[in-house]
mmCIF file of C-alpha atoms in Angstrom:
data_model
loop_
_atom_site.group_PDB
_atom_site.id
_atom_site.type_symbol
_atom_site.label_atom_id
_atom_site.label_comp_id
_atom_site.label_asym_id
_atom_site.label_seq_id
_atom_site.Cartn_x
_atom_site.Cartn_y
_atom_site.Cartn_z
ATOM 1 C CA MET A 24 0.000 0.000 0.000
ATOM 2 C CA LEU A 25 2.800 2.441 0.828
ATOM 3 C CA SER A 26 4.521 1.863 -2.503
ATOM 4 C CA TYR A 27 1.228 2.678 -4.271
ATOM 5 C CA LEU A 28 0.903 5.860 -2.217
ATOM 6 C CA HIS A 29 4.507 6.880 -2.968
ATOM 7 C CA LYS A 30 3.897 6.409 -6.695
ATOM 8 C CA ARG A 31 0.639 8.390 -6.621
ATOM 9 C CA ILE A 32 2.126 11.307 -4.718
ATOM 10 C CA GLY A 33 5.263 11.256 -6.837
ATOM 11 C CA ALA A 34 7.540 12.999 -4.338
ATOM 12 C CA LYS A 35 11.226 12.345 -4.795
ATOM 13 C CA TYR A 36 12.044 11.967 -1.074
ATOM 14 C CA PHE A 37 10.033 10.504 1.777
ATOM 15 C CA ILE A 38 10.453 9.347 5.351
ATOM 16 C CA PRO A 39 7.793 6.886 6.572
ATOM 17 C CA PHE A 40 7.175 6.703 10.322
ATOM 18 C CA ARG A 41 5.220 3.596 11.283
ATOM 19 C CA VAL A 42 3.053 3.753 14.406
ATOM 20 C CA ASN A 43 1.622 0.442 15.685
ATOM 21 C CA TYR A 44 -1.190 -0.141 18.131
ATOM 22 C CA GLY A 45 0.048 0.214 21.702
ATOM 23 C CA PRO A 46 -0.089 -2.391 24.456
ATOM 24 C CA ASP A 47 -2.785 -0.323 26.209
ATOM 25 C CA GLU A 48 -5.132 -0.490 23.216
ATOM 26 C CA ARG A 49 -7.823 -3.075 22.692
ATOM 27 C CA VAL A 50 -6.487 -4.161 19.311
ATOM 28 C CA TYR A 51 -2.849 -4.798 20.164
ATOM 29 C CA SER A 52 -0.715 -6.244 17.429
ATOM 30 C CA ASP A 53 2.281 -5.551 15.255
ATOM 31 C CA ARG A 54 -0.052 -4.140 12.632
ATOM 32 C CA PRO A 55 0.398 -0.461 11.880
ATOM 33 C CA LYS A 56 -2.193 1.866 13.334
ATOM 34 C CA TYR A 57 -1.108 4.618 10.966
ATOM 35 C CA TYR A 58 1.865 6.029 9.134
ATOM 36 C CA LEU A 59 3.218 9.534 9.345
ATOM 37 C CA ILE A 60 4.968 10.253 6.087
ATOM 38 C CA HIS A 61 7.084 13.268 5.297
ATOM 39 C CA TYR A 62 7.162 13.904 1.532
ATOM 40 C CA SER A 63 9.309 16.396 -0.320
ATOM 41 C CA ASN A 64 10.704 17.095 -3.753
ATOM 42 C CA ASN A 65 13.444 19.207 -2.229
ATOM 43 C CA PHE A 66 16.457 17.427 -0.705
ATOM 44 C CA LYS A 67 17.015 20.252 1.775
ATOM 45 C CA ALA A 68 13.510 19.795 3.243
ATOM 46 C CA PHE A 69 14.097 16.037 3.503
ATOM 47 C CA ASP A 70 17.486 16.630 5.136
ATOM 48 C CA VAL A 71 16.047 19.079 7.680
ATOM 49 C CA MET A 72 13.342 16.580 8.717
ATOM 50 C CA LEU A 73 15.921 13.805 8.959
ATOM 51 C CA HIS A 74 18.096 15.979 11.209
ATOM 52 C CA ILE A 75 15.123 16.828 13.421
ATOM 53 C CA MET A 76 14.220 13.178 13.887
ATOM 54 C CA TRP A 77 17.812 12.136 14.589
ATOM 55 C CA LYS A 78 18.208 15.077 16.984
ATOM 56 C CA HIS A 79 15.394 13.696 19.126
ATOM 57 C CA SER A 80 16.992 10.268 19.250
ATOM 58 C CA ASP A 81 19.792 9.080 21.434
ATOM 59 C CA ALA A 82 22.591 6.742 20.447
ATOM 60 C CA HIS A 83 21.333 3.779 22.457
ATOM 61 C CA ARG A 84 17.611 4.168 21.935
ATOM 62 C CA PRO A 85 16.582 5.898 18.724
ATOM 63 C CA LEU A 86 13.390 7.858 18.666
ATOM 64 C CA VAL A 87 10.262 5.883 19.521
ATOM 65 C CA VAL A 88 6.683 7.009 19.083
ATOM 66 C CA ALA A 89 5.561 5.731 22.504
ATOM 67 C CA ASP A 90 6.596 3.134 25.051
ATOM 68 C CA GLY A 91 6.410 -0.319 23.562
ATOM 69 C CA GLN A 92 6.444 1.041 20.007
ATOM 70 C CA PRO A 93 8.981 0.156 17.353
ATOM 71 C CA ILE A 94 11.764 2.624 16.768
ATOM 72 C CA LEU A 95 11.511 5.147 13.960
ATOM 73 C CA PHE A 96 15.148 4.761 12.976
ATOM 74 C CA PRO A 97 16.753 1.388 13.581
ATOM 75 C CA LEU A 98 20.118 1.525 15.288
ATOM 76 C CA LYS A 99 22.502 2.472 12.541
ATOM 77 C CA SER A 100 26.235 2.455 12.799
ATOM 78 C CA VAL A 101 28.947 4.072 10.759
ATOM 79 C CA ASP A 102 30.283 0.562 10.092
ATOM 80 C CA ASP A 103 26.962 -0.445 8.515
ATOM 81 C CA LEU A 104 27.101 2.611 6.278
ATOM 82 C CA ARG A 105 30.750 1.867 5.458
ATOM 83 C CA GLY A 106 29.699 -1.596 4.270
ATOM 84 C CA LYS A 107 26.879 -0.208 2.135
ATOM 85 C CA LEU A 108 29.218 2.333 0.526
ATOM 86 C CA LEU A 109 31.800 -0.355 -0.183
ATOM 87 C CA SER A 110 29.280 -2.679 -1.780
ATOM 88 C CA LYS A 111 27.949 0.113 -3.995
ATOM 89 C CA TYR A 112 31.132 1.955 -4.988
ATOM 90 C CA GLN A 113 34.202 -0.221 -4.297
ATOM 91 C CA ARG A 114 36.512 -0.733 -7.280
ATOM 92 C CA THR A 115 34.342 1.380 -9.541
ATOM 93 C CA GLY A 116 36.941 4.106 -9.950
ATOM 94 C CA GLU A 117 34.007 6.500 -9.794
ATOM 95 C CA GLN A 118 34.663 10.149 -8.998
ATOM 96 C CA ILE A 119 31.650 11.563 -7.263
ATOM 97 C CA ALA A 120 30.918 14.679 -5.217
ATOM 98 C CA PHE A 121 30.335 14.135 -1.513
ATOM 99 C CA ARG A 122 26.991 15.970 -1.760
ATOM 100 C CA LYS A 123 25.883 13.615 -4.534
ATOM 101 C CA ILE A 124 26.774 10.517 -2.494
ATOM 102 C CA VAL A 125 24.543 11.764 0.316
ATOM 103 C CA GLU A 126 21.678 12.701 -2.022
ATOM 104 C CA ASP A 127 21.854 9.533 -4.141
ATOM 105 C CA ASN A 128 21.620 7.319 -1.066
ATOM 106 C CA TRP A 129 18.904 9.265 0.745
ATOM 107 C CA SER A 130 16.792 6.162 1.343
ATOM 108 C CA TRP A 131 19.397 4.784 3.748
ATOM 109 C CA TYR A 132 18.316 7.575 6.156
ATOM 110 C CA TYR A 133 21.782 8.486 7.421
ATOM 111 C CA LEU A 134 22.865 12.019 8.237
ATOM 112 C CA GLU A 135 25.633 13.828 6.400
ATOM 113 C CA LYS A 136 27.909 13.424 9.427
ATOM 114 C CA HIS A 137 27.492 9.635 9.219
ATOM 115 C CA TYR A 138 28.593 9.681 5.572
ATOM 116 C CA ARG A 139 31.538 11.888 6.485
ATOM 117 C CA ASP A 140 32.647 9.489 9.251
ATOM 118 C CA ALA A 141 32.238 6.385 7.070
ATOM 119 C CA LEU A 142 34.156 7.929 4.176
ATOM 120 C CA LYS A 143 36.942 9.073 6.508
ATOM 121 C CA LYS A 144 37.280 5.473 7.718
ATOM 122 C CA LEU A 145 37.476 4.250 4.135
ATOM 123 C CA LYS A 146 40.065 6.905 3.344
ATOM 124 C CA ALA A 147 42.181 5.796 6.328
ATOM 125 C CA GLU A 148 41.950 2.215 5.013
ATOM 126 C CA GLY A 149 43.175 3.347 1.577
ATOM 127 C CA MET A 150 39.901 2.500 -0.180
ATOM 128 C CA LEU A 151 39.394 5.991 -1.570
ATOM 129 C CA GLU A 152 40.944 9.393 -1.913
ATOM 130 C CA VAL A 153 39.420 12.824 -1.520
ATOM 131 C CA ILE A 154 40.063 15.796 -3.773
ATOM 132 C CA PRO A 155 39.129 18.913 -1.759
ATOM 133 C CA ILE A 156 37.023 21.435 -3.640
ATOM 134 C CA THR A 157 34.891 23.169 -1.010
ATOM 135 C CA SER A 158 36.402 21.952 2.276
ATOM 136 C CA LYS A 159 39.095 24.062 3.849
ATOM 137 C CA ARG A 160 40.920 21.288 5.675
ATOM 138 C CA SER A 161 41.023 17.542 5.423
ATOM 139 C CA GLY A 162 37.258 17.233 5.961
ATOM 140 C CA LEU A 163 34.527 16.372 3.501
ATOM 141 C CA SER A 164 31.820 18.723 2.344
ATOM 142 C CA GLY A 165 29.694 19.817 -0.596
ATOM 143 C CA GLU A 166 31.552 19.458 -3.856
ATOM 144 C CA ASP A 167 34.651 17.616 -2.578
ATOM 145 C CA ILE A 168 35.337 14.757 -4.975
ATOM 146 C CA VAL A 169 35.522 11.219 -3.607
ATOM 147 C CA VAL A 170 37.477 8.802 -5.813
ATOM 148 C CA PHE A 171 36.794 5.125 -5.093
ATOM 149 C CA ARG A 172 39.557 2.640 -5.771
#
């Protein structure tokens, strides 16, 4: 049903928040009670909502809707993201802007800082190099080019 809704609305970016029935409700199950969905055609709006939701999470217990409810964002680690980036880009020789990596992989629901940390780990392991364009130091930002080996 959600995929049908996504197609009908046609927004480029979305964040679905699933809310199940609670243990205090008569119909308690793992079935969703409703979904809150943030739709946008603008990456900046998507990114702002993602930051807001992550901001209200903590590292050990990501944001929940209510006690006994499933988490909105599963626990995600930089190592998981590192693995996803490796499986997608390793040995491609692709030269891609940092901003584009973040935007192209929006559906992984990681923040820009997570991408930065994962790519820095890969750089330290010799899996990629960074050509600074917009960053002033050895960081990663905007149009900096990431070259995968």
